[in-house]
Amino acid sequence: MNGSIDLPLDVAELSFTASGDARVRRSVLPSGVRILSEHVPGVRSATLGYWVAVGSRDERAATPGATDASGRESGFGSTHFLEHLLFKGTDKRTAFDIAIAFDAVGGEHNALTAKEHTCYYAKVRDSDVGMAVDTLTDMLTSSLLDPVEFENERGVILEELAMAEDDPADVASENLFSAVLGDHELGRPIGGTPQAIREVSRNAVLEHYRANYRPQDLVITAAGAVDHDDLVARVTDALVDAGWDLDTPARPVERRTLTTSTITRRSALIVVRRPIEQVHLLVGMPGLTASDDRRMTMSVLSSILGGGMSSRLFQEVREKRGLAYTVYSFAASYSDAGIFGMYGACSAAKARQVADLMLDELRRLAADGVTDEELRRAHGQLSGASALALEESETRMSRLGRAEITLGEFIDLDESLRRLALVTAEDVRTLARDLLNQPLSLSAVGAVDDDVFAGFGEDTKE
Amino acid sequence: MNGSIDLPLDVAELSFTASGDARVRRSVLPSGVRILSEHVPGVRSATLGYWVAVGSRDERAATPGATDASGRESGFGSTHFLEHLLFKGTDKRTAFDIAIAFDAVGGEHNALTAKEHTCYYAKVRDSDVGMAVDTLTDMLTSSLLDPVEFENERGVILEELAMAEDDPADVASENLFSAVLGDHELGRPIGGTPQAIREVSRNAVLEHYRANYRPQDLVITAAGAVDHDDLVARVTDALVDAGWDLDTPARPVERRTLTTSTITRRSALIVVRRPIEQVHLLVGMPGLTASDDRRMTMSVLSSILGGGMSSRLFQEVREKRGLAYTVYSFAASYSDAGIFGMYGACSAAKARQVADLMLDELRRLAADGVTDEELRRAHGQLSGASALALEESETRMSRLGRAEITLGEFIDLDESLRRLALVTAEDVRTLARDLLNQPLSLSAVGAVDDDVFAGFGEDTKE
């Protein structure tokens, strides 16, 4: 295959060429467990990911003992709390056994909670793939959620949140999401708030675990030195060993609907005053959803505007004026909403100038478009960076997970580059205009007050 | 070869097997330029590094127009300042041309200044190796140090330092180096201070450039999809093109003497009070030099004490007590001094407890040693992690640079693992005792005062 391939939930087996020599195979077990692997010839390591399509956005305020129609009544912060607890022991393995398993072979082992999914992953040498499958499967299926470990981990998570609170770039970014996405559930912080973590009960986290970690929820992806048949056999053995019912047929959970939610912005301006050297500034607005046809255009736009040392933001803010060390643009997409933003960090005296420059550059894109030379360069940058990234099995493992969990479609590198080549200067200009027609928000953390940004963005409108 | 191989400065050609199928070749041009490459079969990208063995430690307070015997009179902060300026244009390439060159192919391109060296590097696809050689060579040999760009970049570097100043972990770490290494030149911050950056003149940076970027200073290392003969030919062409004199014979600069300096500690305790959530704590003491035979023992010690989730610090501080999210140990080695340290971040109320726990764990190592099981696990962790790391051409490129610039000896993976396997429990215990016989320092940044740490480390002595 060259192109894209659908990943229907009720097709048991699929096999196709991914990129270069790599081959993707996908199996859906009768119980609804999905296993996708990408065998890369000649490498001696593999990355495995165990995914469930539940993230911070799916949390509701806890009502002890009650669940809503989707079974997702779990309390704010419980997704991230559960992610921590799955490392804390099963009836076969203590927390220390789990830690030892990967440390003893020099493997990498971690997890991440996102807004729409949670993923537990490991990178190991080829000879350790069996250990990784056994350990990850046991963690996912058989966590004890021990009450003593639960209270200990509450302290650890509060420290993690304290660390994030001390990171002004992190705070400014969370506030931009909140400002742009308003009361939409995507606007909440992934890790929960300290108050939510102090309040959440073991029962709420247990409820979340039972409701969302069933066979039909589980997606396993692997890339590198893996053999698909071997992987399926090992996973099946490990799931049976865990006592999971693999015989009762179940269809994989339906994917989220890829649609566009109505966003009501919470606020135009969130400024947190802190006595620090730099101001961390973000300017942003609603962006594109994960299924939006304009996502390739967005990649080109963000590459040209703020994607590297030759980008317009880097040139105007850092190279020509020496105002900042870091400045870039970014786009994040979810099933029903997205965000586009620009980030810069500078001294307080220059914060307004940098905010104005960032907006000016986006307006210049909307007014004058981009040159053919910039289009060519963006194409080269995105294709080269993709090729380098695909040398890492982590990237391929993640790509499989996103395809299965969010998109329902696998798009190979050649097809991505083909779509990229179709993006025109007019497409970029139109998208820049569309972005500027969205309500604009600004978030800042540093030694500034609201009035520094008075009237920001109100002078001219596209 | 399996083992180690010397890299004498006056041998023009060397060739040996590195690890697995990879092959290292080394050429010393008559002008003193050294080129080392490691060809890795089957990969489609390469990482290149251009090194000079000059770092922040080599700076002296500026005396305009004057140079000392080593030609290294350049003013504090000038090493890092020069690193920035080499991206700002030559007579053939503007700063924008340099930025475009790598952006247009999606390559990675950056530089780092360290205490004993400076390195400019790029990772690109195989087809872009020629471009990378041409661009890096031009940057290194022909920088204009344009006065207007110089002033602009002064602003950028001040922002970079402001960013570091706002990072409490970074500040605590710099202060530990200063506390442990006292007035030794390794104790100074790599990037310079804001005052030094405000004061340094273009003339001082130019002097630094002329004195330290000569043919006999330059070391080029590459790993991945590179052919050595092709690389040497391309580098030679690019150097001739830059007008460098490659005909006048010169011997590569002598390496630093690998010896042990006498360290007079500056202070036992540096506490910076800041109104933030966490206290960033470091406890440390003088460690091992780069040539110390006990460096393998140090790797094992640090792995067992604070090298992963199964390490003693992680278990005692995070897993059993939930006091911190991050806790680990580390060792840094230089030609004539080194440092060993432990890091943890926690709430202010628990700072003393965490500091005591860290020291207790090191003392427990010194008193009771380690188990055979821990030794085996450390060996597995270090060998597995090394194997995974060597899958990255960045790692191989860096390893070549360190071998050539610092050690004068290339040690392959098998030899490293052989030496690792020789480390005994008694070696680890003896090293822990040796560390505890060094003066102990503590650095903290957060909502604490000095008195929180009153009497720290004075209760019992090994």
PDB file of N, CA, C and O in Angstrom, chain A residues 230-287:
ATOM      1  N   ASP A 230       4.106 -13.418  17.034  1.00  0.00           N
ATOM      2  CA  ASP A 230       4.692 -13.637  18.348  1.00  0.00           C
ATOM      3  C   ASP A 230       4.093 -12.674  19.373  1.00  0.00           C
ATOM      4  O   ASP A 230       3.741 -13.063  20.495  1.00  0.00           O
ATOM      5  N   LEU A 231       3.944 -11.425  18.973  1.00  0.00           N
ATOM      6  CA  LEU A 231       3.384 -10.409  19.877  1.00  0.00           C
ATOM      7  C   LEU A 231       1.953 -10.758  20.270  1.00  0.00           C
ATOM      8  O   LEU A 231       1.581 -10.700  21.456  1.00  0.00           O
ATOM      9  N   VAL A 232       1.146 -11.141  19.284  1.00  0.00           N
ATOM     10  CA  VAL A 232      -0.262 -11.482  19.560  1.00  0.00           C
ATOM     11  C   VAL A 232      -0.323 -12.683  20.513  1.00  0.00           C
ATOM     12  O   VAL A 232      -1.106 -12.694  21.470  1.00  0.00           O
ATOM     13  N   ALA A 233       0.528 -13.667  20.273  1.00  0.00           N
ATOM     14  CA  ALA A 233       0.529 -14.855  21.130  1.00  0.00           C
ATOM     15  C   ALA A 233       0.932 -14.490  22.560  1.00  0.00           C
ATOM     16  O   ALA A 233       0.303 -14.924  23.532  1.00  0.00           O
ATOM     17  N   ARG A 234       1.957 -13.657  22.691  1.00  0.00           N
ATOM     18  CA  ARG A 234       2.431 -13.259  24.021  1.00  0.00           C
ATOM     19  C   ARG A 234       1.381 -12.434  24.763  1.00  0.00           C
ATOM     20  O   ARG A 234       1.151 -12.618  25.962  1.00  0.00           O
ATOM     21  N   VAL A 235       0.774 -11.494  24.052  1.00  0.00           N
ATOM     22  CA  VAL A 235      -0.260 -10.660  24.683  1.00  0.00           C
ATOM     23  C   VAL A 235      -1.432 -11.536  25.119  1.00  0.00           C
ATOM     24  O   VAL A 235      -1.943 -11.402  26.240  1.00  0.00           O
ATOM     25  N   THR A 236      -1.847 -12.449  24.241  1.00  0.00           N
ATOM     26  CA  THR A 236      -2.972 -13.323  24.571  1.00  0.00           C
ATOM     27  C   THR A 236      -2.659 -14.160  25.811  1.00  0.00           C
ATOM     28  O   THR A 236      -3.464 -14.236  26.743  1.00  0.00           O
ATOM     29  N   ASP A 237      -1.477 -14.759  25.826  1.00  0.00           N
ATOM     30  CA  ASP A 237      -1.071 -15.543  27.002  1.00  0.00           C
ATOM     31  C   ASP A 237      -1.093 -14.685  28.271  1.00  0.00           C
ATOM     32  O   ASP A 237      -1.582 -15.117  29.320  1.00  0.00           O
ATOM     33  N   ALA A 238      -0.554 -13.499  28.168  1.00  0.00           N
ATOM     34  CA  ALA A 238      -0.467 -12.629  29.349  1.00  0.00           C
ATOM     35  C   ALA A 238      -1.854 -12.201  29.823  1.00  0.00           C
ATOM     36  O   ALA A 238      -2.108 -12.104  31.028  1.00  0.00           O
ATOM     37  N   LEU A 239      -2.761 -11.957  28.874  1.00  0.00           N
ATOM     38  CA  LEU A 239      -4.130 -11.555  29.256  1.00  0.00           C
ATOM     39  C   LEU A 239      -4.876 -12.719  29.904  1.00  0.00           C
ATOM     40  O   LEU A 239      -5.614 -12.526  30.880  1.00  0.00           O
ATOM     41  N   VAL A 240      -4.678 -13.918  29.364  1.00  0.00           N
ATOM     42  CA  VAL A 240      -5.305 -15.106  29.954  1.00  0.00           C
ATOM     43  C   VAL A 240      -4.746 -15.319  31.369  1.00  0.00           C
ATOM     44  O   VAL A 240      -5.479 -15.564  32.332  1.00  0.00           O
ATOM     45  N   ASP A 241      -3.441 -15.165  31.472  1.00  0.00           N
ATOM     46  CA  ASP A 241      -2.762 -15.304  32.749  1.00  0.00           C
ATOM     47  C   ASP A 241      -3.318 -14.317  33.787  1.00  0.00           C
ATOM     48  O   ASP A 241      -3.360 -14.599  34.982  1.00  0.00           O
ATOM     49  N   ALA A 242      -3.738 -13.157  33.307  1.00  0.00           N
ATOM     50  CA  ALA A 242      -4.288 -12.131  34.196  1.00  0.00           C
ATOM     51  C   ALA A 242      -5.741 -12.410  34.542  1.00  0.00           C
ATOM     52  O   ALA A 242      -6.356 -11.669  35.315  1.00  0.00           O
ATOM     53  N   GLY A 243      -6.291 -13.452  33.932  1.00  0.00           N
ATOM     54  CA  GLY A 243      -7.686 -13.791  34.236  1.00  0.00           C
ATOM     55  C   GLY A 243      -8.700 -13.008  33.423  1.00  0.00           C
ATOM     56  O   GLY A 243      -9.892 -12.996  33.735  1.00  0.00           O
ATOM     57  N   TRP A 244      -8.241 -12.340  32.380  1.00  0.00           N
ATOM     58  CA  TRP A 244      -9.184 -11.600  31.536  1.00  0.00           C
ATOM     59  C   TRP A 244     -10.021 -12.561  30.707  1.00  0.00           C
ATOM     60  O   TRP A 244      -9.513 -13.565  30.197  1.00  0.00           O
ATOM     61  N   ASP A 245     -11.276 -12.241  30.562  1.00  0.00           N
ATOM     62  CA  ASP A 245     -12.195 -13.033  29.742  1.00  0.00           C
ATOM     63  C   ASP A 245     -11.999 -12.656  28.270  1.00  0.00           C
ATOM     64  O   ASP A 245     -12.397 -11.577  27.830  1.00  0.00           O
ATOM     65  N   LEU A 246     -11.338 -13.530  27.548  1.00  0.00           N
ATOM     66  CA  LEU A 246     -11.079 -13.248  26.132  1.00  0.00           C
ATOM     67  C   LEU A 246     -12.058 -13.989  25.222  1.00  0.00           C
ATOM     68  O   LEU A 246     -11.983 -13.895  23.999  1.00  0.00           O
ATOM     69  N   ASP A 247     -12.981 -14.750  25.835  1.00  0.00           N
ATOM     70  CA  ASP A 247     -13.890 -15.567  25.027  1.00  0.00           C
ATOM     71  C   ASP A 247     -15.216 -14.871  24.738  1.00  0.00           C
ATOM     72  O   ASP A 247     -15.824 -15.085  23.703  1.00  0.00           O
ATOM     73  N   THR A 248     -15.658 -14.033  25.678  1.00  0.00           N
ATOM     74  CA  THR A 248     -16.911 -13.323  25.428  1.00  0.00           C
ATOM     75  C   THR A 248     -16.665 -12.262  24.362  1.00  0.00           C
ATOM     76  O   THR A 248     -15.857 -11.359  24.552  1.00  0.00           O
ATOM     77  N   PRO A 249     -17.345 -12.402  23.239  1.00  0.00           N
ATOM     78  CA  PRO A 249     -17.076 -11.443  22.158  1.00  0.00           C
ATOM     79  C   PRO A 249     -17.472 -10.023  22.558  1.00  0.00           C
ATOM     80  O   PRO A 249     -18.470  -9.829  23.243  1.00  0.00           O
ATOM     81  N   ALA A 250     -16.653  -9.082  22.147  1.00  0.00           N
ATOM     82  CA  ALA A 250     -16.980  -7.667  22.380  1.00  0.00           C
ATOM     83  C   ALA A 250     -16.400  -6.865  21.223  1.00  0.00           C
ATOM     84  O   ALA A 250     -15.352  -7.199  20.676  1.00  0.00           O
ATOM     85  N   ARG A 251     -17.115  -5.851  20.840  1.00  0.00           N
ATOM     86  CA  ARG A 251     -16.620  -4.980  19.788  1.00  0.00           C
ATOM     87  C   ARG A 251     -15.768  -3.894  20.442  1.00  0.00           C
ATOM     88  O   ARG A 251     -16.107  -3.392  21.515  1.00  0.00           O
ATOM     89  N   PRO A 252     -14.650  -3.526  19.830  1.00  0.00           N
ATOM     90  CA  PRO A 252     -13.866  -2.412  20.384  1.00  0.00           C
ATOM     91  C   PRO A 252     -14.749  -1.192  20.606  1.00  0.00           C
ATOM     92  O   PRO A 252     -15.699  -0.970  19.842  1.00  0.00           O
ATOM     93  N   VAL A 253     -14.448  -0.428  21.639  1.00  0.00           N
ATOM     94  CA  VAL A 253     -15.250   0.773  21.916  1.00  0.00           C
ATOM     95  C   VAL A 253     -15.251   1.693  20.697  1.00  0.00           C
ATOM     96  O   VAL A 253     -14.252   1.811  19.992  1.00  0.00           O
ATOM     97  N   GLU A 254     -16.379   2.314  20.498  1.00  0.00           N
ATOM     98  CA  GLU A 254     -16.481   3.283  19.404  1.00  0.00           C
ATOM     99  C   GLU A 254     -15.487   4.403  19.605  1.00  0.00           C
ATOM    100  O   GLU A 254     -15.245   4.840  20.731  1.00  0.00           O
ATOM    101  N   ARG A 255     -14.941   4.867  18.513  1.00  0.00           N
ATOM    102  CA  ARG A 255     -14.042   6.023  18.610  1.00  0.00           C
ATOM    103  C   ARG A 255     -14.849   7.285  18.898  1.00  0.00           C
ATOM    104  O   ARG A 255     -16.049   7.341  18.657  1.00  0.00           O
ATOM    105  N   ARG A 256     -14.145   8.309  19.385  1.00  0.00           N
ATOM    106  CA  ARG A 256     -14.812   9.609  19.554  1.00  0.00           C
ATOM    107  C   ARG A 256     -15.308  10.090  18.203  1.00  0.00           C
ATOM    108  O   ARG A 256     -14.697   9.808  17.165  1.00  0.00           O
ATOM    109  N   THR A 257     -16.380  10.840  18.219  1.00  0.00           N
ATOM    110  CA  THR A 257     -16.872  11.427  16.978  1.00  0.00           C
ATOM    111  C   THR A 257     -15.959  12.585  16.586  1.00  0.00           C
ATOM    112  O   THR A 257     -15.684  13.474  17.395  1.00  0.00           O
ATOM    113  N   LEU A 258     -15.466  12.529  15.370  1.00  0.00           N
ATOM    114  CA  LEU A 258     -14.594  13.604  14.891  1.00  0.00           C
ATOM    115  C   LEU A 258     -15.486  14.701  14.333  1.00  0.00           C
ATOM    116  O   LEU A 258     -15.986  14.623  13.211  1.00  0.00           O
ATOM    117  N   THR A 259     -15.721  15.689  15.129  1.00  0.00           N
ATOM    118  CA  THR A 259     -16.656  16.744  14.762  1.00  0.00           C
ATOM    119  C   THR A 259     -16.111  18.062  15.299  1.00  0.00           C
ATOM    120  O   THR A 259     -14.989  18.110  15.781  1.00  0.00           O
ATOM    121  N   THR A 260     -16.859  19.121  15.200  1.00  0.00           N
ATOM    122  CA  THR A 260     -16.398  20.402  15.718  1.00  0.00           C
ATOM    123  C   THR A 260     -17.346  20.897  16.789  1.00  0.00           C
ATOM    124  O   THR A 260     -18.528  21.092  16.527  1.00  0.00           O
ATOM    125  N   SER A 261     -16.841  21.075  17.994  1.00  0.00           N
ATOM    126  CA  SER A 261     -17.662  21.605  19.083  1.00  0.00           C
ATOM    127  C   SER A 261     -17.724  23.117  18.998  1.00  0.00           C
ATOM    128  O   SER A 261     -16.811  23.768  18.500  1.00  0.00           O
ATOM    129  N   THR A 262     -18.805  23.655  19.508  1.00  0.00           N
ATOM    130  CA  THR A 262     -18.881  25.103  19.653  1.00  0.00           C
ATOM    131  C   THR A 262     -18.065  25.497  20.891  1.00  0.00           C
ATOM    132  O   THR A 262     -18.228  24.911  21.950  1.00  0.00           O
ATOM    133  N   ILE A 263     -17.166  26.431  20.697  1.00  0.00           N
ATOM    134  CA  ILE A 263     -16.312  26.876  21.802  1.00  0.00           C
ATOM    135  C   ILE A 263     -16.754  28.265  22.236  1.00  0.00           C
ATOM    136  O   ILE A 263     -16.900  29.165  21.408  1.00  0.00           O
ATOM    137  N   THR A 264     -16.996  28.434  23.519  1.00  0.00           N
ATOM    138  CA  THR A 264     -17.253  29.766  24.055  1.00  0.00           C
ATOM    139  C   THR A 264     -16.038  30.147  24.884  1.00  0.00           C
ATOM    140  O   THR A 264     -15.762  29.533  25.913  1.00  0.00           O
ATOM    141  N   ARG A 265     -15.308  31.113  24.382  1.00  0.00           N
ATOM    142  CA  ARG A 265     -14.072  31.500  25.047  1.00  0.00           C
ATOM    143  C   ARG A 265     -14.323  31.911  26.480  1.00  0.00           C
ATOM    144  O   ARG A 265     -15.300  32.592  26.785  1.00  0.00           O
ATOM    145  N   ARG A 266     -13.409  31.507  27.367  1.00  0.00           N
ATOM    146  CA  ARG A 266     -13.566  31.899  28.767  1.00  0.00           C
ATOM    147  C   ARG A 266     -13.130  33.352  28.968  1.00  0.00           C
ATOM    148  O   ARG A 266     -13.801  34.119  29.611  1.00  0.00           O
ATOM    149  N   SER A 267     -11.976  33.696  28.419  1.00  0.00           N
ATOM    150  CA  SER A 267     -11.492  35.057  28.647  1.00  0.00           C
ATOM    151  C   SER A 267     -10.460  35.426  27.600  1.00  0.00           C
ATOM    152  O   SER A 267      -9.793  34.576  27.027  1.00  0.00           O
ATOM    153  N   ALA A 268     -10.340  36.713  27.367  1.00  0.00           N
ATOM    154  CA  ALA A 268      -9.406  37.199  26.358  1.00  0.00           C
ATOM    155  C   ALA A 268      -7.998  37.317  26.912  1.00  0.00           C
ATOM    156  O   ALA A 268      -7.030  37.278  26.171  1.00  0.00           O
ATOM    157  N   LEU A 269      -7.898  37.446  28.221  1.00  0.00           N
ATOM    158  CA  LEU A 269      -6.615  37.795  28.809  1.00  0.00           C
ATOM    159  C   LEU A 269      -6.473  37.153  30.188  1.00  0.00           C
ATOM    160  O   LEU A 269      -7.314  37.345  31.058  1.00  0.00           O
ATOM    161  N   ILE A 270      -5.425  36.348  30.369  1.00  0.00           N
ATOM    162  CA  ILE A 270      -5.117  35.814  31.699  1.00  0.00           C
ATOM    163  C   ILE A 270      -3.667  36.163  32.005  1.00  0.00           C
ATOM    164  O   ILE A 270      -2.752  35.666  31.342  1.00  0.00           O
ATOM    165  N   VAL A 271      -3.471  37.028  32.986  1.00  0.00           N
ATOM    166  CA  VAL A 271      -2.123  37.436  33.370  1.00  0.00           C
ATOM    167  C   VAL A 271      -1.876  37.032  34.820  1.00  0.00           C
ATOM    168  O   VAL A 271      -2.677  37.324  35.690  1.00  0.00           O
ATOM    169  N   VAL A 272      -0.795  36.296  35.048  1.00  0.00           N
ATOM    170  CA  VAL A 272      -0.413  35.915  36.408  1.00  0.00           C
ATOM    171  C   VAL A 272       0.880  36.654  36.738  1.00  0.00           C
ATOM    172  O   VAL A 272       1.895  36.460  36.065  1.00  0.00           O
ATOM    173  N   ARG A 273       0.801  37.513  37.737  1.00  0.00           N
ATOM    174  CA  ARG A 273       1.988  38.291  38.094  1.00  0.00           C
ATOM    175  C   ARG A 273       2.912  37.462  38.973  1.00  0.00           C
ATOM    176  O   ARG A 273       2.503  36.919  39.994  1.00  0.00           O
ATOM    177  N   ARG A 274       4.175  37.363  38.575  1.00  0.00           N
ATOM    178  CA  ARG A 274       5.189  36.679  39.390  1.00  0.00           C
ATOM    179  C   ARG A 274       6.497  37.450  39.339  1.00  0.00           C
ATOM    180  O   ARG A 274       6.848  37.994  38.296  1.00  0.00           O
ATOM    181  N   PRO A 275       7.232  37.439  40.448  1.00  0.00           N
ATOM    182  CA  PRO A 275       8.491  38.196  40.505  1.00  0.00           C
ATOM    183  C   PRO A 275       9.638  37.407  39.887  1.00  0.00           C
ATOM    184  O   PRO A 275      10.545  36.956  40.571  1.00  0.00           O
ATOM    185  N   ILE A 276       9.601  37.220  38.577  1.00  0.00           N
ATOM    186  CA  ILE A 276      10.644  36.457  37.898  1.00  0.00           C
ATOM    187  C   ILE A 276      11.244  37.291  36.774  1.00  0.00           C
ATOM    188  O   ILE A 276      10.744  38.372  36.460  1.00  0.00           O
ATOM    189  N   GLU A 277      12.323  36.799  36.191  1.00  0.00           N
ATOM    190  CA  GLU A 277      13.071  37.579  35.204  1.00  0.00           C
ATOM    191  C   GLU A 277      12.318  37.731  33.887  1.00  0.00           C
ATOM    192  O   GLU A 277      12.284  38.793  33.297  1.00  0.00           O
ATOM    193  N   GLN A 278      11.743  36.621  33.407  1.00  0.00           N
ATOM    194  CA  GLN A 278      11.104  36.650  32.094  1.00  0.00           C
ATOM    195  C   GLN A 278       9.584  36.644  32.185  1.00  0.00           C
ATOM    196  O   GLN A 278       9.017  36.132  33.155  1.00  0.00           O
ATOM    197  N   VAL A 279       8.973  37.169  31.144  1.00  0.00           N
ATOM    198  CA  VAL A 279       7.530  37.003  30.962  1.00  0.00           C
ATOM    199  C   VAL A 279       7.328  35.902  29.921  1.00  0.00           C
ATOM    200  O   VAL A 279       7.945  35.919  28.859  1.00  0.00           O
ATOM    201  N   HIS A 280       6.506  34.922  30.270  1.00  0.00           N
ATOM    202  CA  HIS A 280       6.161  33.860  29.329  1.00  0.00           C
ATOM    203  C   HIS A 280       4.813  34.209  28.714  1.00  0.00           C
ATOM    204  O   HIS A 280       3.818  34.316  29.417  1.00  0.00           O
ATOM    205  N   LEU A 281       4.832  34.392  27.423  1.00  0.00           N
ATOM    206  CA  LEU A 281       3.701  34.952  26.686  1.00  0.00           C
ATOM    207  C   LEU A 281       3.144  33.941  25.718  1.00  0.00           C
ATOM    208  O   LEU A 281       3.893  33.338  24.945  1.00  0.00           O
ATOM    209  N   LEU A 282       1.836  33.785  25.690  1.00  0.00           N
ATOM    210  CA  LEU A 282       1.211  32.969  24.658  1.00  0.00           C
ATOM    211  C   LEU A 282       0.039  33.729  24.064  1.00  0.00           C
ATOM    212  O   LEU A 282      -0.758  34.330  24.793  1.00  0.00           O
ATOM    213  N   VAL A 283      -0.046  33.708  22.752  1.00  0.00           N
ATOM    214  CA  VAL A 283      -1.166  34.292  22.036  1.00  0.00           C
ATOM    215  C   VAL A 283      -1.791  33.160  21.244  1.00  0.00           C
ATOM    216  O   VAL A 283      -1.079  32.409  20.561  1.00  0.00           O
ATOM    217  N   GLY A 284      -3.111  32.985  21.336  1.00  0.00           N
ATOM    218  CA  GLY A 284      -3.709  31.855  20.624  1.00  0.00           C
ATOM    219  C   GLY A 284      -5.198  32.001  20.386  1.00  0.00           C
ATOM    220  O   GLY A 284      -5.826  32.969  20.850  1.00  0.00           O
ATOM    221  N   MET A 285      -5.735  31.049  19.670  1.00  0.00           N
ATOM    222  CA  MET A 285      -7.160  31.020  19.315  1.00  0.00           C
ATOM    223  C   MET A 285      -7.562  29.588  18.959  1.00  0.00           C
ATOM    224  O   MET A 285      -6.692  28.736  18.776  1.00  0.00           O
ATOM    225  N   PRO A 286      -8.870  29.324  18.845  1.00  0.00           N
ATOM    226  CA  PRO A 286      -9.277  27.976  18.432  1.00  0.00           C
ATOM    227  C   PRO A 286      -8.628  27.595  17.101  1.00  0.00           C
ATOM    228  O   PRO A 286      -8.492  28.442  16.201  1.00  0.00           O
ATOM    229  N   GLY A 287      -8.211  26.339  16.994  1.00  0.00           N
ATOM    230  CA  GLY A 287      -7.538  25.859  15.785  1.00  0.00           C
ATOM    231  C   GLY A 287      -8.345  24.787  15.075  1.00  0.00           C
ATOM    232  O   GLY A 287      -9.569  24.925  14.934  1.00  0.00           O
TER     233      GLY A 287
END
